[in-house]
GROMACS .gro file of C-alpha atoms in nm:
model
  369
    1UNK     CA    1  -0.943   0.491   1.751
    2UNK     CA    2  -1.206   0.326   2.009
    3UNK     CA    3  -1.496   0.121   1.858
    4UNK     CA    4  -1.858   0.281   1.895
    5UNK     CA    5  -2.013   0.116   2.212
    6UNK     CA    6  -2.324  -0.056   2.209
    7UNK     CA    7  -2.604   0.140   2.367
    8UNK     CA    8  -2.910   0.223   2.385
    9UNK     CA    9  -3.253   0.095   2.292
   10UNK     CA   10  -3.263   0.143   1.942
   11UNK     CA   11  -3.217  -0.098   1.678
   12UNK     CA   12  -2.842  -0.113   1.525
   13UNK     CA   13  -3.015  -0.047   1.185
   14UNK     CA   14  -3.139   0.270   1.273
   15UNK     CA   15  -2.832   0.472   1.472
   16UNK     CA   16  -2.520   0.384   1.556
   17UNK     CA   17  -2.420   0.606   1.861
   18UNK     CA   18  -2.026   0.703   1.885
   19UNK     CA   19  -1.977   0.762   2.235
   20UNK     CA   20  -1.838   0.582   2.505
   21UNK     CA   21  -2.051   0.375   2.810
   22UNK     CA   22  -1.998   0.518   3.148
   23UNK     CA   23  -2.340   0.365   3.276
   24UNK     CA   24  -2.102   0.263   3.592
   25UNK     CA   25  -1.990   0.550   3.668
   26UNK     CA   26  -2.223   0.781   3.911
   27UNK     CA   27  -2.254   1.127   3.728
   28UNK     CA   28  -2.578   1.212   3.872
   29UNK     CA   29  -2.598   1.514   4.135
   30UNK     CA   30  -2.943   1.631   4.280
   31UNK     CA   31  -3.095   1.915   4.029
   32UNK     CA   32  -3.018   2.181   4.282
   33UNK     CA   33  -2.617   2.084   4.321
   34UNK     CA   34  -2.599   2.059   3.984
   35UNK     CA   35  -2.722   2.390   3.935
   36UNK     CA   36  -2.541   2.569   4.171
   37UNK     CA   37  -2.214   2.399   4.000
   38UNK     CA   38  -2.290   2.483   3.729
   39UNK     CA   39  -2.389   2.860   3.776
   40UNK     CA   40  -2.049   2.848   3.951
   41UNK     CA   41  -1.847   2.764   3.665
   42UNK     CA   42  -1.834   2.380   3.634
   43UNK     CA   43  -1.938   2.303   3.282
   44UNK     CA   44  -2.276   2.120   3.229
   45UNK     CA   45  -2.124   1.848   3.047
   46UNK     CA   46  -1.958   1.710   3.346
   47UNK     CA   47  -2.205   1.559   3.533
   48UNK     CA   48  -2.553   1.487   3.475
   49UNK     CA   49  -2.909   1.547   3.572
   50UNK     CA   50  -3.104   1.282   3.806
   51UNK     CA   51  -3.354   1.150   3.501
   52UNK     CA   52  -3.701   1.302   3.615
   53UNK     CA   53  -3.981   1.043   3.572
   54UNK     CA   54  -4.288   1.200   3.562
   55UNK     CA   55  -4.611   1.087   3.726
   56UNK     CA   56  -4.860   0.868   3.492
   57UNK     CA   57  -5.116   1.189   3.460
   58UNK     CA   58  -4.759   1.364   3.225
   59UNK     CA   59  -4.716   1.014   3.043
   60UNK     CA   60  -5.083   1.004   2.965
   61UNK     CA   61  -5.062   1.347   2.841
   62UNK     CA   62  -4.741   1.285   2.594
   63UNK     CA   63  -4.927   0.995   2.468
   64UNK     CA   64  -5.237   1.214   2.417
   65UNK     CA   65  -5.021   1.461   2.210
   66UNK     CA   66  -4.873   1.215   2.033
   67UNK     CA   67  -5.200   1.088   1.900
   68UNK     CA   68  -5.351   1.441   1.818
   69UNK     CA   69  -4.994   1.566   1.666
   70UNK     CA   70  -4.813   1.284   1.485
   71UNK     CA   71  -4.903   1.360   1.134
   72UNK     CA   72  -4.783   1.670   1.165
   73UNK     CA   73  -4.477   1.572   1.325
   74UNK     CA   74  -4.431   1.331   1.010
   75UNK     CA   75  -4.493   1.596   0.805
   76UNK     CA   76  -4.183   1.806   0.933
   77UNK     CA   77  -3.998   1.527   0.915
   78UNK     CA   78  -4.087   1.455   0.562
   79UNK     CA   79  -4.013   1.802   0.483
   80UNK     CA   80  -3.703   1.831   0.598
   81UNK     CA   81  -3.582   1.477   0.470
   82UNK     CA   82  -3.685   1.543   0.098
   83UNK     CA   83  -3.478   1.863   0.141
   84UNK     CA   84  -3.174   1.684   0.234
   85UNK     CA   85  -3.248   1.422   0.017
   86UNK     CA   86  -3.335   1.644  -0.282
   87UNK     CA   87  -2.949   1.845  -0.201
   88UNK     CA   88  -2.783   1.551  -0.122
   89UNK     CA   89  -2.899   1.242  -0.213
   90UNK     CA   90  -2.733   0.917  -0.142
   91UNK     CA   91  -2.388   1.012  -0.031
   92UNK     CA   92  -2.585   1.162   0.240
   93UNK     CA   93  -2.493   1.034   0.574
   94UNK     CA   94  -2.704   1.157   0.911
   95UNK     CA   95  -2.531   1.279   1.196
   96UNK     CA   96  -2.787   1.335   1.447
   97UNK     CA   97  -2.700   1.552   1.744
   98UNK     CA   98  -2.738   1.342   2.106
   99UNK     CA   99  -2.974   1.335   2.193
  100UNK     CA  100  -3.258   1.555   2.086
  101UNK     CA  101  -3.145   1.460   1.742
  102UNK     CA  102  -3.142   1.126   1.782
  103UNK     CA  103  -3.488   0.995   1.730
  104UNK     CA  104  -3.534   1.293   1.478
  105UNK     CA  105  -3.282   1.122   1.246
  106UNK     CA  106  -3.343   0.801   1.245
  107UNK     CA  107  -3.767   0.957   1.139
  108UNK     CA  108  -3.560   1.079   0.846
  109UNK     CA  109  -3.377   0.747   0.789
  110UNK     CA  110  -3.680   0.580   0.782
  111UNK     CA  111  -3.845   0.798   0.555
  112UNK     CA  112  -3.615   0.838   0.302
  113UNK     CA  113  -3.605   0.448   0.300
  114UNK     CA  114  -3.958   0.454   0.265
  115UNK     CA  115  -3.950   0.664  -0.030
  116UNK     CA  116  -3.645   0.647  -0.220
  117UNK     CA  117  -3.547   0.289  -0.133
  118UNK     CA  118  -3.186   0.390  -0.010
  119UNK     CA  119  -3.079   0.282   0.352
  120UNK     CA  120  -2.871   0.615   0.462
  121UNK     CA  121  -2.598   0.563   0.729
  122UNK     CA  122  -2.698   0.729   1.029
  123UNK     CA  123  -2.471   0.827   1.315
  124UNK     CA  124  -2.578   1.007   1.664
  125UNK     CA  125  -2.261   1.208   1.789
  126UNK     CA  126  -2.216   1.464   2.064
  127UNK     CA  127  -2.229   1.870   2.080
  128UNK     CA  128  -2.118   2.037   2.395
  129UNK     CA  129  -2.191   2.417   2.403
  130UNK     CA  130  -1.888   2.566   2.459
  131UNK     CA  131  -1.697   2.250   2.391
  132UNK     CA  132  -1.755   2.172   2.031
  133UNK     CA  133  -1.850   1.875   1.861
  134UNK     CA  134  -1.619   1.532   1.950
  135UNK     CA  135  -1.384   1.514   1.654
  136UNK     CA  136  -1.291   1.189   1.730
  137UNK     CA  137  -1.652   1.062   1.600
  138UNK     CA  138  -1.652   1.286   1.299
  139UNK     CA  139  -1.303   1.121   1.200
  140UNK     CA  140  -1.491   0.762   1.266
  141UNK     CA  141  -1.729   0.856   1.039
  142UNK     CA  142  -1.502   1.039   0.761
  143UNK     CA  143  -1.288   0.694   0.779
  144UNK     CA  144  -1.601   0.471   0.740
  145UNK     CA  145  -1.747   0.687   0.433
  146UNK     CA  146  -1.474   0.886   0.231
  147UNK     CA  147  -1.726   1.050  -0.010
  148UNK     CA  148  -1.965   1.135   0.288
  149UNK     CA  149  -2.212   1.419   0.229
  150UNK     CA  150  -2.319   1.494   0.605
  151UNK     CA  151  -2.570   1.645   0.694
  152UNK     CA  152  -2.645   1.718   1.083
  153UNK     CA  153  -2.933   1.659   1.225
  154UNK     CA  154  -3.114   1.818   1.571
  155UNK     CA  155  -3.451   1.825   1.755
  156UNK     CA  156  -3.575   2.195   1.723
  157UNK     CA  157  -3.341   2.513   1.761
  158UNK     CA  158  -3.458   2.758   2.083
  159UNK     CA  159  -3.192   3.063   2.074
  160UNK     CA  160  -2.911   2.899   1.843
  161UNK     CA  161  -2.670   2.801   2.053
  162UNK     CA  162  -2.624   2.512   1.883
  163UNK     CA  163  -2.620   2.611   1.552
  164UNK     CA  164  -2.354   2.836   1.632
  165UNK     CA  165  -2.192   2.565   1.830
  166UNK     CA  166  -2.180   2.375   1.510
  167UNK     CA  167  -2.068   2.659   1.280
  168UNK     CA  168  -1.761   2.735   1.471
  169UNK     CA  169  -1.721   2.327   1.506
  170UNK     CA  170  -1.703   2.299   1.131
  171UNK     CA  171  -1.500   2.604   1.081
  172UNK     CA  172  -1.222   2.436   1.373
  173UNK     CA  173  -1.243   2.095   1.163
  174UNK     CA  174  -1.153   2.300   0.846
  175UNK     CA  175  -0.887   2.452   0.981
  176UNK     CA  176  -0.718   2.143   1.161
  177UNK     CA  177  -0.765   1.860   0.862
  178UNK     CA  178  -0.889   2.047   0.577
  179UNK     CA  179  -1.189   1.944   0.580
  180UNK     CA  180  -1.516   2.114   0.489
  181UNK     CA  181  -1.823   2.004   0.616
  182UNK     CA  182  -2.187   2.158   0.581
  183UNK     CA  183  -2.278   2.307   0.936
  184UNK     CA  184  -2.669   2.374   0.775
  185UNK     CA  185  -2.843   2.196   1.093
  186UNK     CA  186  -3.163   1.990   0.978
  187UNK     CA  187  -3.456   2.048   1.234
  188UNK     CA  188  -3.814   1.960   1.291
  189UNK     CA  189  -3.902   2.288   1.399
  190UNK     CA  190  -3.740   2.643   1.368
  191UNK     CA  191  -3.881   2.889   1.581
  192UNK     CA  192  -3.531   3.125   1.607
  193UNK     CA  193  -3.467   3.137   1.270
  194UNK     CA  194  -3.157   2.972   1.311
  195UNK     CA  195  -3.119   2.736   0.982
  196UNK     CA  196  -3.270   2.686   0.652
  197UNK     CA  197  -3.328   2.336   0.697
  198UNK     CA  198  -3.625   2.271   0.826
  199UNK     CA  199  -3.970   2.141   0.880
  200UNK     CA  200  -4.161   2.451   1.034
  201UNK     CA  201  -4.073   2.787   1.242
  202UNK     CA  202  -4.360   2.734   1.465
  203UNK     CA  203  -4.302   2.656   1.804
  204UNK     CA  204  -4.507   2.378   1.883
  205UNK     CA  205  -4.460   2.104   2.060
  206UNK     CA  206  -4.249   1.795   1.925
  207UNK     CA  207  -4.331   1.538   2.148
  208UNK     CA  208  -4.009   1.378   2.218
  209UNK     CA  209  -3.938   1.679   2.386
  210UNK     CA  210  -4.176   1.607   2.656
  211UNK     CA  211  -3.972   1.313   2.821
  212UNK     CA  212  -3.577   1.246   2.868
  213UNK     CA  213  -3.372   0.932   2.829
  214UNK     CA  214  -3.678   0.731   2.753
  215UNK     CA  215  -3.792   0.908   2.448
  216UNK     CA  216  -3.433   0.901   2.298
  217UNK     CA  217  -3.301   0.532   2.329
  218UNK     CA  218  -3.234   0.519   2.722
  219UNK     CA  219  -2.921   0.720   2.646
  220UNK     CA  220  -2.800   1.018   2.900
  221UNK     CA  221  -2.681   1.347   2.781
  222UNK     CA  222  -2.319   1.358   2.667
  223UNK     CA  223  -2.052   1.405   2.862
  224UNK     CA  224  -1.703   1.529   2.822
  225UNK     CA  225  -1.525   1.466   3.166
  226UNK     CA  226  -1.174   1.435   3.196
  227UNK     CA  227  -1.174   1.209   3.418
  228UNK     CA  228  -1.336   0.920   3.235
  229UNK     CA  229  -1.284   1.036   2.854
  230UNK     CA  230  -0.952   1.012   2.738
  231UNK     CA  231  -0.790   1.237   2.447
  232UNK     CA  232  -0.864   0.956   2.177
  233UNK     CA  233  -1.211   0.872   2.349
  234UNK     CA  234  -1.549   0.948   2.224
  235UNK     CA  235  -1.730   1.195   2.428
  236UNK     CA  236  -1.943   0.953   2.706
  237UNK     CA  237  -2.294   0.883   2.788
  238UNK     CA  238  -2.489   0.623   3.041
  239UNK     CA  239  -2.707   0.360   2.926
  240UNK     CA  240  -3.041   0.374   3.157
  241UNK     CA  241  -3.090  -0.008   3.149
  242UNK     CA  242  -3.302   0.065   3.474
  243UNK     CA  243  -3.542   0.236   3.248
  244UNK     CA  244  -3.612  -0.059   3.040
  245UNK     CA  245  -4.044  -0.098   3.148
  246UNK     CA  246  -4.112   0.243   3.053
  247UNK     CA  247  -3.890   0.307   2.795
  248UNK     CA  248  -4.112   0.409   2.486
  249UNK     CA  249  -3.830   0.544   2.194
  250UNK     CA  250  -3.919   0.225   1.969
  251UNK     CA  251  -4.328   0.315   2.003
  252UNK     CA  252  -4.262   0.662   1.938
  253UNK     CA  253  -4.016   0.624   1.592
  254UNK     CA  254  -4.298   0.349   1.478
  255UNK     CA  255  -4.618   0.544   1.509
  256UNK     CA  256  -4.465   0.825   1.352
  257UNK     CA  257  -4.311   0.625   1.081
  258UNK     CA  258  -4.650   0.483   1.014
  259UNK     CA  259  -4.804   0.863   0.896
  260UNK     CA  260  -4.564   0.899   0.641
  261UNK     CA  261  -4.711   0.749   0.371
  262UNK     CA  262  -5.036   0.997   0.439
  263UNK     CA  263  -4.811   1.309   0.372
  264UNK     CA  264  -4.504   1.182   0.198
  265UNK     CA  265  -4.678   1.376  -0.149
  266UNK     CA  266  -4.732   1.698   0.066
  267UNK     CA  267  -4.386   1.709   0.216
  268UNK     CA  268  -4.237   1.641  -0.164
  269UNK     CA  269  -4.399   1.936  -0.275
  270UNK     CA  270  -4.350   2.150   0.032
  271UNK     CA  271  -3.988   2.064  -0.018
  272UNK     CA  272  -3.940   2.103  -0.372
  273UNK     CA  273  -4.103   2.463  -0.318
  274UNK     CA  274  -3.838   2.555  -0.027
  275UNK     CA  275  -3.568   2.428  -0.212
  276UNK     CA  276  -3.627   2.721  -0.500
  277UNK     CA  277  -3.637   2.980  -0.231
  278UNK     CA  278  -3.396   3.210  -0.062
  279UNK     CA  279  -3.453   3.134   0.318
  280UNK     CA  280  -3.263   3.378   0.555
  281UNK     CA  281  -3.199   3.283   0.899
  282UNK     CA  282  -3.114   3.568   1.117
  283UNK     CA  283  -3.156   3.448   1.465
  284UNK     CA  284  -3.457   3.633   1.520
  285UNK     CA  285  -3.512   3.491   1.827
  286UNK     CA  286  -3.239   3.619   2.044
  287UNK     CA  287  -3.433   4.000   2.000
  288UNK     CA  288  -3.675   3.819   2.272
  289UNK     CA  289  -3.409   3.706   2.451
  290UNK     CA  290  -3.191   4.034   2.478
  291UNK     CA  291  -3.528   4.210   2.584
  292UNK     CA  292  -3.644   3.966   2.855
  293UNK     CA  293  -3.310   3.987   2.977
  294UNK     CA  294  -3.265   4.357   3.052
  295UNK     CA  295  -3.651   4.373   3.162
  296UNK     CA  296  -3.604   4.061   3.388
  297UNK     CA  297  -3.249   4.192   3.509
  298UNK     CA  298  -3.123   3.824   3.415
  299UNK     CA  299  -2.753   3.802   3.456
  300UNK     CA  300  -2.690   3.584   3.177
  301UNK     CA  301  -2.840   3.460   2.867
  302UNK     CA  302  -2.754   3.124   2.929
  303UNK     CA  303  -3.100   3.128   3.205
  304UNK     CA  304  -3.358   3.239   2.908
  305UNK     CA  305  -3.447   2.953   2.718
  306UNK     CA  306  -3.720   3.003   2.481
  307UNK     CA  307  -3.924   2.790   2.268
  308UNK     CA  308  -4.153   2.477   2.366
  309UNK     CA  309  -3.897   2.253   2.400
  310UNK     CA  310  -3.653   2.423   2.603
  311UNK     CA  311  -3.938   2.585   2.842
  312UNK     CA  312  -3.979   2.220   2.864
  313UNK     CA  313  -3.652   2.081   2.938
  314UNK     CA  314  -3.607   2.416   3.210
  315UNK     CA  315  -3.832   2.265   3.420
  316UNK     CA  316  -3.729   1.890   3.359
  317UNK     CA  317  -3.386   1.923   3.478
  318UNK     CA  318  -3.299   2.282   3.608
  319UNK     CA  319  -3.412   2.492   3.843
  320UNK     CA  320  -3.713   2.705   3.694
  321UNK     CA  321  -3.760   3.050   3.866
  322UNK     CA  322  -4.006   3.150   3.601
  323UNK     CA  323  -4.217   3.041   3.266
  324UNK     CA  324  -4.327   3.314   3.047
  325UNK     CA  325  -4.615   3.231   2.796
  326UNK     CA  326  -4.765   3.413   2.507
  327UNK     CA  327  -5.057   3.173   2.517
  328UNK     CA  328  -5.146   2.950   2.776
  329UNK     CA  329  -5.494   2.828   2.593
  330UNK     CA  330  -5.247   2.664   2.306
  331UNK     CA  331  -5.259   2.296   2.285
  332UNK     CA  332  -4.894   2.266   2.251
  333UNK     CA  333  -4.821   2.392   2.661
  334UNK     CA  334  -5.045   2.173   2.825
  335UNK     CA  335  -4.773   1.943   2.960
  336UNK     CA  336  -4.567   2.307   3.058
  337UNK     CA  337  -4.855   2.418   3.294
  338UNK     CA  338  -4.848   2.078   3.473
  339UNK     CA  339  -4.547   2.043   3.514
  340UNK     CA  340  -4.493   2.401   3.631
  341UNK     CA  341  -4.815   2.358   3.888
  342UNK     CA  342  -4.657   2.035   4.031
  343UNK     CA  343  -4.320   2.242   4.072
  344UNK     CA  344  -4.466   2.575   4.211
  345UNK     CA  345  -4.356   2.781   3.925
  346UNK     CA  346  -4.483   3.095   3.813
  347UNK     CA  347  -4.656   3.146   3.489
  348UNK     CA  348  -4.631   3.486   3.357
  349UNK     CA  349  -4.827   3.637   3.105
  350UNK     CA  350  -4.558   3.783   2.838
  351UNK     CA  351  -4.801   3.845   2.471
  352UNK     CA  352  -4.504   4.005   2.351
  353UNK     CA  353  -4.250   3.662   2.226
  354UNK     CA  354  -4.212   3.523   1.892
  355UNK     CA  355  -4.204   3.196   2.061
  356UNK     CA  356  -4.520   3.025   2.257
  357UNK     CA  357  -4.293   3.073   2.603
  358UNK     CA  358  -3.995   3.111   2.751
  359UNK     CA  359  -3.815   2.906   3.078
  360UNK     CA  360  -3.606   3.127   3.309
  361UNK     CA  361  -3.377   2.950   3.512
  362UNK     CA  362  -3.370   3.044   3.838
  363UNK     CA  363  -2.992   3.220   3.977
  364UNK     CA  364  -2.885   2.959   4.248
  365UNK     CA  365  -2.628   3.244   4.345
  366UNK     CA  366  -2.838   3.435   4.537
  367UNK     CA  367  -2.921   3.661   4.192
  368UNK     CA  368  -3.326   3.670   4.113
  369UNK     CA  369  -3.439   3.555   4.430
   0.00000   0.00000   0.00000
């Protein structure tokens, strides 16, 4: 089996990442190529977005989230690592999802090391949609730690895609080795419904969703291509060493780090109490979907993407045709409505969404034009 490369901008101590270095290979392909590839049937995962890097007015604006938000960001986070703590404690071993996941487990790393002493492995691995998760890292890791507990580990969940992703995943690795993993995904936020493991089901904004590579480590989205990943291979990403001066993944995982201690009782308690209840999922969320579909005449599912932080990656790296928004006075879609004035897309009033909005991505096929 290949050794985990070294990438990224994150201390060894805090992630390892299993997936292979193609930062010399050119994946990128303008956002409107890509998404007329795509839309034509080329997966996603084979190529990659040109990394957006928004003007300083955006950056100023993350930053000035960050500051009004970040205990209660460390307050999800401490919620949902005393529940995985509190279920599994220390044969636990984090497999964050790349990359949203990423900087969300090593928060929970460093919390639980904060407050129970114990250094928890933590691995960041890739999930394709469609694809499944790269079962050549999830051996790595089995081979590493035989009594492993894992627990996976994601941003936020928008429709569930994911989380389904990851169900079927685990049900495929049972079936092939025999091997039974826990597909409960751990989130900061929940607004679909989709797990029981989590900090809140508010959408609201988790900052790291506001920038790309440089939030999460300088690391690219995953990619399974033929062409460069073998059948024994980890699934690949790119290492942006070119983003080195504005890279801020290291300043955002310490000032968050640095509220737990202020709310590390609360999120006990909060924990404790979620641990006794019965949680249902459900995957509310997809109700909103199905309906803006058929009202928006939206060909597939795959071009509503709900919730803060998708609305927010739509119009990072796809084509956005529209944003709907339930409130546009909430503090949590101030970076949406500049970005979608400095791209010239429509914000339409929609009151009726369980989440605050909703990116539609815009049909490159000559559909919703």
């Amino acid at each position: 089996m290949n050794k985990p490369a070294n990438i990224g901008s994150y201390k060894a101590e805090d992630v390892e990442f299993l997936l292979k270095d193609l930062s010399a290979i050119k994946l990128e392909d303008s956002t409107e190529n890509r998404e007329l590839k795509v839309q034509s049937g080329i997966h996603y995962s084979e190529s990659l977005p040109i990394e957006y890097q928004p003007p300083k007015a955006y950056v100023d604006l993350f930053w000035e989230t960050l500051q009004e938000h970040k205990q209660k960001v460390a307050l999800c986070i401490g919620i949902v690592a005393e529940q995985i703590y509190q279920l599994k404690g220390d044969k636990t071993v984090l497999v964050s999802l790349a990359r949203a996941g990423t900087p969300v487990g090593i928060l929970i790393k460093r919390y639980i090391h904060m407050h129970y002493h114990v250094y928890l492995p933590h691995y960041s691995v890739s999930i394709i949609r469609d694809r499944g998760i790269d079962e050549n890292a999830l051996q790595y890791i089995l081979n590493q730690h035989p009594e492993a507990d894992i627990q996976f580990v994601d941003g936020w969940t928008g429709k569930g895609a994911i989380s389904l992703e990851l169900t079927k995943a685990c049900d495929d690795y049972h079936k092939k080795y025999g091997i039974k993993l826990d597909d409960t995904l751990a989130v900061i936020a929940d607004p679909g419904y989709c797990t029981t493991l989590f900090g809140t089901r508010e959408d609201f904004l988790i900052p790291s969703a506001c920038l790309n590579s440089t939030v999460s480590g300088l690391v690219s989205r995953t990619v399974l291509n033929q062409q460069y990943i073998g059948k024994d291979d980890f699934h690949g990403a790119k290492y942006y060493h070119e983003l080195i001066p504005v890279d801020v993944s290291n300043e955002y995982i310490n000032l968050i780090s640095k509220e737990f201690v202020h709310i590390a009782r609360e999120s006990a308690k909060l924990a404790t109490k979620k641990n006794n209840e019965k949680i249902e999922t459900g995957f509310l969320g997809m109700e909103d979907v199905k309906r803006i579909q058929a009202e928006f005449a939206i060909e597939s599912t795959h071009y509503i993407k709900p919730g803060v932080g998708e609305t927010t990656r739509v119009l990072l790296r796809r084509v956005p045709w529209k944003i709907l928004m339930r409130d546009p006075s909430s503090p949590f879609v101030k970076h949406i409505l500049m970005l979608a004035e400095e791209k010239g897309v429509e914000i339409v009033p929609y009151p009726n969404l369980k989440y605050l909005c909703c990116g539609l991505i815009k049909s490159v096929k000559g559909i919703n034009q």
